[in-house]
Every structure is written in structure tokens, then in C-alpha cells.
Amino acid sequence: MLEKRLTLSNDTTLPLLGLGTWQMPPGEVTYQAVRDALATGYRHIDTAEGYQNEEGVGRAIKDSKIPREDLFVTTKLESHIKTYQGALDAFDASLKALDMPYVDLFLIHAPWPWSDIGSNHDAGNIEAWKALETIYHSGKAKAIGVSNFSPRDIDNILSVAQVVPHANQIGLFVGNPQHETVEYCEEKGIQIIAYSPLAIGYALKDPLVVKMAKKYGVTPAQLLIRYTLERGAASLPKSTHQHRMEENAAVDFRIDKADMAELNRYENDPRQFN
Ligand code: A2P
């Protein structure tokens, strides 16, 4: 499964499965997790300036001696940066932290600062998007996109965009099917990338997930990850344990139509099962 790839609208390809690094402590924990993931066969690593672990990701990649062109690395613009120059500067800082000449995908992390979720930054997002287009044209990001953007947030960017975002990375998992955003992005040719496919671990205990995993003879984590792939998304399970990285990549099975319909209908905050 780790060799399977998806193609973005600009013909860049990315491995279907990647390692998520959100909530991985910076420094040695991130370094070791990325080394383990690369040794397991992962070739797609997702980080962000906001995770403060780009340095560990970059160092692990360098030490692995895997040719850079065999890897797909994503990072993200901090959510509070909503100016053209601020975005260019932050991108340079990310490249420096990663110690890389380019990234494969650069995303606006969120339409609003994490400190003020839901606030309106339409003008700032347009400024930031113009900076991402400049970066894309420079060749230092092979693809560009957004994260946590609703259809309305994307429409705002499209009102001026020369480059349609190549991807939208969203929290997609059983219980949070995100139908509106997924359908909208499909229509526009914007690839969905699923972060937190396990709902940060909470969905592993969901009774429907546990029951259905048993039916397919897989683990709850595998069912949850496969669900995101069946939705047409790339998927970024996070783990700092190599045996789980292996488990999370062993998802070469299909969820049948009726079960997908049941999972797609399921809307539930998974945290209540914790
Ligand atoms: P850990 O990093 O200790 O392995 P998400 O990808 O939705 O953000 O979920 C990440 C959470 O799920 C982390 O707490 C991670 O723990 C845990 N996790 C990842 N893979 C598995 C797995 N296969 N089985 C159980 N827990 C897992």
C-alpha cells in the first residue's frame, strides 16, 4: 500500500498513505518516528510550521539517505500569517528548518488563526494565497493548497486564484464524514487529504468501528484508515510506534458498498467513546 500513489491536478503524484506528525513532540521523538516510518517504507511525511517539529523531520530525512526525489514532504503556513510578505518569509523559514531546497506541498494551515477559530480572514487568505502562487511558480513548492478550508473559504480564494488549490487537507474520519467539503473538492479537482483518520485515537473505541473491523478481520485502526481511502482521500495516520506504522499501512482490503453507506451516514463526535 505504501507504494500506491494519487495524482494531483498538476500531475504531481503523492503516496496515498503518509505519516502524520501533528502532536509529535519536536526533536528526538519526531526524529525517531520519521526514521522508523521511512524504514517501514513510508515515503510521504506531513509536518507544519505550527507543529514545531520540521527540524526533526528534515534531519530524519537527511540521515535516512533516501533520495529526496523519492519522498513527498508537506508543510504548512502558520494559521495566523495572512499577509503576502509574511507568508513568503514563513515559507523560507520552513525550508530552513527542514533543511531542504523545496517541499512537495505547501498548505495554508487554516482559514483563521487557531486562537480565533471561525473569524473572517477573507482578505488575508487571498494575500496568503498570492504568496503561495509565487512560491509555486518559483518551483520551491511542487504543489500548493489549503487545510481546514470550507467550500466557502475556497470560493473566496478562487475569486482571484490563478492556480486552483491542488489539495485540501481536512480532519476526515468515521463520525465526521465531511460530505459537503469532499463533494465540493471533487467537483473542483482538489485532492482531499485526511488528517487524524483515527480521530486522534478516539474513534478506535467506537462500537460501530469495532464491530465492523471484526467483520473484515482487521483492526479498528485499519478499518478507519481504509474508510478515508474509500472516500478517495490520501490519509495521514500519526503514530510514534513502528509496529503501528506497519499495521496502519496494511490496509489493502475493500469496505463493501453497504458498509460504506453505513459509515457515511454515521455522524457522531467520537470523543464520547473515550
Ligand atoms: P501513538 O502515536 O502512540 O502510536 P490520528 O492519526 O487520528 O491523529 O491518531 C493518532 C493517535 O492514534 C495517536 O495517539 C496514536 O498513538 C494512535 N494510533 C496510531 N495508530 C494506531 C494503531 N494502529 N492502534 C492504536 N492506536 C494508534
CSV table of C-alpha atoms and ligand atoms in Angstrom, one decimal:
chain,number,residue,atom,x,y,z
A,1,MET,CA,0.0,0.0,0.0
A,2,LEU,CA,2.9,2.3,0.7
A,3,GLU,CA,3.8,2.4,-3.0
A,4,LYS,CA,0.3,3.4,-4.2
A,5,ARG,CA,0.1,6.9,-5.4
A,6,LEU,CA,-2.5,9.6,-6.3
A,7,THR,CA,-2.2,12.2,-9.0
A,8,LEU,CA,-2.9,15.9,-8.3
A,9,SER,CA,-4.4,18.2,-10.9
A,10,ASN,CA,-1.0,19.5,-11.9
A,11,ASP,CA,0.2,15.9,-12.5
A,12,THR,CA,2.4,15.8,-9.3
A,13,THR,CA,1.9,12.4,-7.6
A,14,LEU,CA,1.8,11.6,-3.9
A,15,PRO,CA,1.8,8.4,-1.9
A,16,LEU,CA,-1.7,7.5,-0.8
A,17,LEU,CA,-0.5,6.9,2.7
A,18,GLY,CA,1.7,9.3,4.7
A,19,LEU,CA,2.9,9.7,8.2
A,20,GLY,CA,1.0,12.5,10.2
A,21,THR,CA,3.2,14.3,12.7
A,22,TRP,CA,0.7,16.5,14.4
A,23,GLN,CA,1.1,16.3,18.2
A,24,MET,CA,4.5,14.6,17.8
A,25,PRO,CA,6.9,16.3,20.2
A,26,PRO,CA,9.7,18.2,18.4
A,27,GLY,CA,13.3,16.9,18.5
A,28,GLU,CA,14.1,13.2,19.1
A,29,VAL,CA,10.6,11.8,19.2
A,30,THR,CA,9.8,13.2,15.8
A,31,TYR,CA,13.2,12.3,14.5
A,32,GLN,CA,12.9,8.7,15.6
A,33,ALA,CA,9.3,8.4,14.4
A,34,VAL,CA,10.2,9.7,10.9
A,35,ARG,CA,13.3,7.4,10.8
A,36,ASP,CA,11.0,4.4,11.7
A,37,ALA,CA,8.4,5.4,9.2
A,38,LEU,CA,11.0,5.7,6.4
A,39,ALA,CA,12.5,2.3,7.4
A,40,THR,CA,8.9,0.8,7.3
A,41,GLY,CA,8.5,2.1,3.7
A,42,TYR,CA,6.6,5.4,4.2
A,43,ARG,CA,7.7,8.0,1.6
A,44,HIS,CA,5.1,10.7,2.5
A,45,ILE,CA,5.6,12.8,5.6
A,46,ASP,CA,3.3,15.6,6.7
A,47,THR,CA,4.5,18.4,9.0
A,48,ALA,CA,3.7,22.0,9.7
A,49,GLU,CA,5.4,25.1,11.0
A,50,GLY,CA,2.8,25.0,13.7
A,51,TYR,CA,3.9,21.6,14.9
A,52,GLN,CA,7.3,22.9,15.7
A,53,ASN,CA,8.9,19.6,14.5
A,54,GLU,CA,10.0,20.5,11.0
A,55,GLU,CA,13.7,20.3,12.1
A,56,GLY,CA,13.3,16.7,13.4
A,57,VAL,CA,11.5,15.7,10.2
A,58,GLY,CA,14.2,17.3,8.0
A,59,ARG,CA,17.1,15.7,10.0
A,60,ALA,CA,15.5,12.3,9.9
A,61,ILE,CA,15.0,12.5,6.1
A,62,LYS,CA,18.6,13.6,5.6
A,63,ASP,CA,20.0,10.8,7.8
A,64,SER,CA,17.9,8.2,6.1
A,65,LYS,CA,19.9,8.8,2.9
A,66,ILE,CA,16.8,8.2,0.8
A,67,PRO,CA,17.0,10.3,-2.3
A,68,ARG,CA,14.9,13.5,-1.8
A,69,GLU,CA,13.0,12.9,-5.1
A,70,ASP,CA,11.7,9.6,-3.7
A,71,LEU,CA,9.9,11.5,-0.9
A,72,PHE,CA,6.8,13.6,-0.6
A,73,VAL,CA,7.1,16.3,2.1
A,74,THR,CA,4.3,18.6,3.1
A,75,THR,CA,4.5,21.6,5.4
A,76,LYS,CA,2.1,24.4,6.2
A,77,LEU,CA,1.9,28.1,6.7
A,78,GLU,CA,1.1,29.1,10.3
A,79,SER,CA,-2.6,29.9,10.6
A,80,HIS,CA,-2.2,33.4,11.9
A,81,ILE,CA,0.0,34.6,9.0
A,82,LYS,CA,-2.3,36.3,6.5
A,83,THR,CA,0.0,38.7,4.6
A,84,TYR,CA,1.8,38.2,1.3
A,85,GLN,CA,5.3,39.0,2.7
A,86,GLY,CA,4.6,37.2,5.9
A,87,ALA,CA,3.8,34.1,4.0
A,88,LEU,CA,6.9,34.3,1.8
A,89,ASP,CA,9.1,34.8,4.9
A,90,ALA,CA,7.4,31.9,6.8
A,91,PHE,CA,7.9,29.6,3.8
A,92,ASP,CA,11.7,30.4,3.8
A,93,ALA,CA,11.8,29.7,7.5
A,94,SER,CA,10.2,26.3,6.9
A,95,LEU,CA,12.6,25.4,4.2
A,96,LYS,CA,15.4,26.4,6.5
A,97,ALA,CA,14.1,24.3,9.4
A,98,LEU,CA,13.6,21.3,7.1
A,99,ASP,CA,17.0,22.0,5.5
A,100,MET,CA,15.5,21.3,2.1
A,101,PRO,CA,15.6,23.2,-1.2
A,102,TYR,CA,11.9,22.6,-1.9
A,103,VAL,CA,8.8,20.9,-0.4
A,104,ASP,CA,6.3,18.8,-2.4
A,105,LEU,CA,3.2,20.5,-1.0
A,106,PHE,CA,2.7,23.8,0.9
A,107,LEU,CA,-0.6,24.5,2.5
A,108,ILE,CA,-2.3,27.4,4.3
A,109,HIS,CA,-2.9,25.7,7.6
A,110,ALA,CA,-6.3,27.1,8.3
A,111,PRO,CA,-8.6,29.9,7.2
A,112,TRP,CA,-8.4,31.5,10.6
A,113,PRO,CA,-5.8,31.7,13.4
A,114,TRP,CA,-6.1,28.8,15.9
A,115,SER,CA,-6.6,31.4,18.6
A,116,ASP,CA,-9.7,32.7,16.8
A,117,ILE,CA,-11.4,29.8,15.1
A,118,GLY,CA,-14.2,30.9,12.8
A,119,SER,CA,-13.1,34.5,12.4
A,120,ASN,CA,-13.2,36.1,9.0
A,121,HIS,CA,-9.9,36.5,7.1
A,122,ASP,CA,-11.0,36.5,3.5
A,123,ALA,CA,-8.7,39.4,2.5
A,124,GLY,CA,-5.8,37.8,4.4
A,125,ASN,CA,-6.3,34.4,2.8
A,126,ILE,CA,-6.3,36.0,-0.6
A,127,GLU,CA,-2.9,37.7,0.3
A,128,ALA,CA,-1.5,34.4,1.6
A,129,TRP,CA,-2.7,32.5,-1.5
A,130,LYS,CA,-1.0,35.0,-3.8
A,131,ALA,CA,2.2,34.2,-1.9
A,132,LEU,CA,1.7,30.5,-2.3
A,133,GLU,CA,1.3,31.1,-6.1
A,134,THR,CA,4.6,33.0,-6.1
A,135,ILE,CA,6.2,30.1,-4.3
A,136,TYR,CA,4.7,27.6,-6.6
A,137,HIS,CA,5.9,29.4,-9.7
A,138,SER,CA,9.4,29.6,-8.2
A,139,GLY,CA,9.5,25.8,-8.1
A,140,LYS,CA,10.2,25.6,-4.3
A,141,ALA,CA,6.8,24.0,-3.7
A,142,LYS,CA,5.8,21.4,-6.3
A,143,ALA,CA,2.1,21.8,-5.3
A,144,ILE,CA,0.1,24.2,-3.2
A,145,GLY,CA,-3.1,24.0,-1.3
A,146,VAL,CA,-5.2,24.7,1.8
A,147,SER,CA,-6.1,22.9,5.0
A,148,ASN,CA,-9.3,23.1,7.1
A,149,PHE,CA,-10.9,25.2,4.3
A,150,SER,CA,-14.7,25.0,3.8
A,151,PRO,CA,-16.2,25.3,0.3
A,152,ARG,CA,-16.9,29.0,1.2
A,153,ASP,CA,-13.3,29.6,2.1
A,154,ILE,CA,-12.1,28.0,-1.2
A,155,ASP,CA,-14.6,30.1,-3.2
A,156,ASN,CA,-13.0,33.2,-1.7
A,157,ILE,CA,-9.6,32.2,-3.0
A,158,LEU,CA,-10.9,31.1,-6.3
A,159,SER,CA,-12.3,34.6,-6.9
A,160,VAL,CA,-8.7,35.7,-7.6
A,161,ALA,CA,-6.7,32.5,-8.0
A,162,GLN,CA,-4.5,31.8,-11.0
A,163,VAL,CA,-3.7,28.4,-9.5
A,164,VAL,CA,-6.6,26.3,-8.2
A,165,PRO,CA,-5.5,24.7,-4.9
A,166,HIS,CA,-4.2,21.2,-5.6
A,167,ALA,CA,-5.3,19.8,-2.2
A,168,ASN,CA,-7.4,20.5,0.9
A,169,GLN,CA,-6.2,18.7,4.0
A,170,ILE,CA,-9.1,18.1,6.4
A,171,GLY,CA,-10.0,16.2,9.5
A,172,LEU,CA,-11.9,13.3,7.9
A,173,PHE,CA,-12.8,10.2,9.9
A,174,VAL,CA,-15.7,7.9,10.7
A,175,GLY,CA,-18.2,10.1,12.6
A,176,ASN,CA,-17.1,13.2,10.7
A,177,PRO,CA,-17.7,12.4,7.0
A,178,GLN,CA,-17.4,15.9,5.7
A,179,HIS,CA,-19.7,15.2,2.8
A,180,GLU,CA,-20.1,18.8,1.6
A,181,THR,CA,-16.4,19.6,1.5
A,182,VAL,CA,-15.4,16.3,-0.1
A,183,GLU,CA,-18.0,16.7,-2.8
A,184,TYR,CA,-17.1,20.3,-3.5
A,185,CYS,CA,-13.4,19.5,-3.7
A,186,GLU,CA,-14.1,16.5,-6.1
A,187,GLU,CA,-16.0,18.9,-8.3
A,188,LYS,CA,-13.1,21.4,-8.4
A,189,GLY,CA,-10.4,18.7,-8.9
A,190,ILE,CA,-8.9,19.5,-5.4
A,191,GLN,CA,-7.5,16.4,-3.8
A,192,ILE,CA,-8.7,15.6,-0.2
A,193,ILE,CA,-6.0,14.6,2.2
A,194,ALA,CA,-7.3,13.2,5.5
A,195,TYR,CA,-5.6,14.1,8.7
A,196,SER,CA,-6.5,12.4,12.0
A,197,PRO,CA,-8.1,9.4,10.3
A,198,LEU,CA,-8.3,7.8,13.7
A,199,ALA,CA,-9.9,10.9,15.2
A,200,ILE,CA,-6.7,11.3,17.2
A,201,GLY,CA,-7.3,7.8,18.5
A,202,TYR,CA,-10.8,8.3,19.9
A,203,ALA,CA,-12.6,6.5,17.0
A,204,LEU,CA,-10.7,3.3,17.8
A,205,LYS,CA,-13.2,2.5,20.5
A,206,ASP,CA,-16.3,3.5,18.6
A,207,PRO,CA,-18.7,0.4,18.8
A,208,LEU,CA,-19.6,0.6,15.1
A,209,VAL,CA,-15.9,0.7,14.1
A,210,VAL,CA,-15.0,-2.2,16.5
A,211,LYS,CA,-17.9,-4.3,15.2
A,212,MET,CA,-17.2,-3.6,11.5
A,213,ALA,CA,-13.4,-4.2,11.9
A,214,LYS,CA,-14.2,-7.6,13.4
A,215,LYS,CA,-16.4,-8.4,10.3
A,216,TYR,CA,-13.4,-7.7,8.0
A,217,GLY,CA,-10.8,-9.3,10.2
A,218,VAL,CA,-8.9,-6.1,10.5
A,219,THR,CA,-8.0,-3.8,13.4
A,220,PRO,CA,-10.1,-0.7,14.2
A,221,ALA,CA,-7.2,1.5,13.0
A,222,GLN,CA,-7.1,-0.4,9.7
A,223,LEU,CA,-10.9,0.0,9.2
A,224,LEU,CA,-10.7,3.7,9.9
A,225,ILE,CA,-7.8,4.3,7.6
A,226,ARG,CA,-9.4,2.3,4.8
A,227,TYR,CA,-12.6,4.3,5.2
A,228,THR,CA,-10.6,7.5,4.3
A,229,LEU,CA,-9.1,5.8,1.2
A,230,GLU,CA,-12.5,4.6,0.1
A,231,ARG,CA,-13.6,8.2,0.2
A,232,GLY,CA,-10.9,9.0,-2.4
A,233,ALA,CA,-8.6,10.7,0.1
A,234,ALA,CA,-5.0,10.3,0.8
A,235,SER,CA,-4.5,9.5,4.5
A,236,LEU,CA,-2.1,10.6,7.2
A,237,PRO,CA,-2.3,8.3,10.3
A,238,LYS,CA,0.0,9.5,13.1
A,239,SER,CA,2.0,7.1,15.2
A,240,THR,CA,5.3,7.1,17.1
A,241,HIS,CA,5.3,3.3,17.2
A,242,GLN,CA,6.8,1.3,14.3
A,243,HIS,CA,4.5,-1.7,14.8
A,244,ARG,CA,1.5,0.6,14.4
A,245,MET,CA,3.0,2.3,11.4
A,246,GLU,CA,3.2,-1.2,9.8
A,247,GLU,CA,-0.4,-2.0,10.9
A,248,ASN,CA,-1.6,1.3,9.5
A,249,ALA,CA,-0.1,0.6,6.1
A,250,ALA,CA,-1.7,-2.9,5.9
A,251,VAL,CA,-5.0,-1.7,4.5
A,252,ASP,CA,-5.2,-3.5,1.2
A,253,PHE,CA,-8.8,-4.6,1.6
A,254,ARG,CA,-12.1,-3.2,0.5
A,255,ILE,CA,-15.1,-2.0,2.5
A,256,ASP,CA,-18.2,-3.0,0.7
A,257,LYS,CA,-20.8,-0.6,-0.6
A,258,ALA,CA,-23.4,-1.3,2.1
A,259,ASP,CA,-20.9,-0.8,4.9
A,260,MET,CA,-19.5,2.3,3.3
A,261,ALA,CA,-23.1,3.7,3.2
A,262,GLU,CA,-23.5,2.9,6.9
A,263,LEU,CA,-20.2,4.6,7.8
A,264,ASN,CA,-21.0,7.6,5.6
A,265,ARG,CA,-24.3,8.1,7.3
A,266,TYR,CA,-22.6,7.9,10.7
A,267,GLU,CA,-22.3,11.4,12.3
A,268,ASN,CA,-21.1,11.2,15.9
A,269,ASP,CA,-18.5,13.0,17.9
A,270,PRO,CA,-16.1,10.1,18.6
A,271,ARG,CA,-14.7,11.7,21.7
A,272,GLN,CA,-17.7,10.5,23.7
A,273,PHE,CA,-16.4,6.9,23.4
A,274,ASN,CA,-13.2,7.8,25.3
B,1,A2P,P1,0.9,6.6,19.1
B,1,A2P,O1,1.5,7.8,18.4
B,1,A2P,O2,1.3,6.5,20.5
B,1,A2P,O3,1.0,5.3,18.3
B,1,A2P,P2,-4.7,10.3,14.3
B,1,A2P,O4,-3.9,9.7,13.2
B,1,A2P,O5,-6.1,10.2,14.0
B,1,A2P,O6,-4.2,11.7,14.7
B,1,A2P,O7,-4.5,9.4,15.6
B,1,A2P,C1,-3.3,9.3,16.3
B,1,A2P,C2,-3.4,8.6,17.6
B,1,A2P,O8,-3.8,7.2,17.4
B,1,A2P,C3,-2.1,8.6,18.4
B,1,A2P,O9,-2.5,8.7,19.8
B,1,A2P,C4,-1.5,7.3,18.1
B,1,A2P,O10,-0.7,6.8,19.2
B,1,A2P,C5,-2.7,6.4,18.0
B,1,A2P,N1,-2.5,5.3,17.0
B,1,A2P,C6,-2.0,5.4,15.8
B,1,A2P,N2,-2.0,4.2,15.1
B,1,A2P,C7,-2.6,3.3,16.0
B,1,A2P,C8,-2.9,1.9,15.9
B,1,A2P,N3,-2.7,1.2,14.8
B,1,A2P,N4,-3.5,1.4,17.0
B,1,A2P,C9,-3.8,2.1,18.1
B,1,A2P,N5,-3.5,3.4,18.2
B,1,A2P,C10,-2.9,4.0,17.2
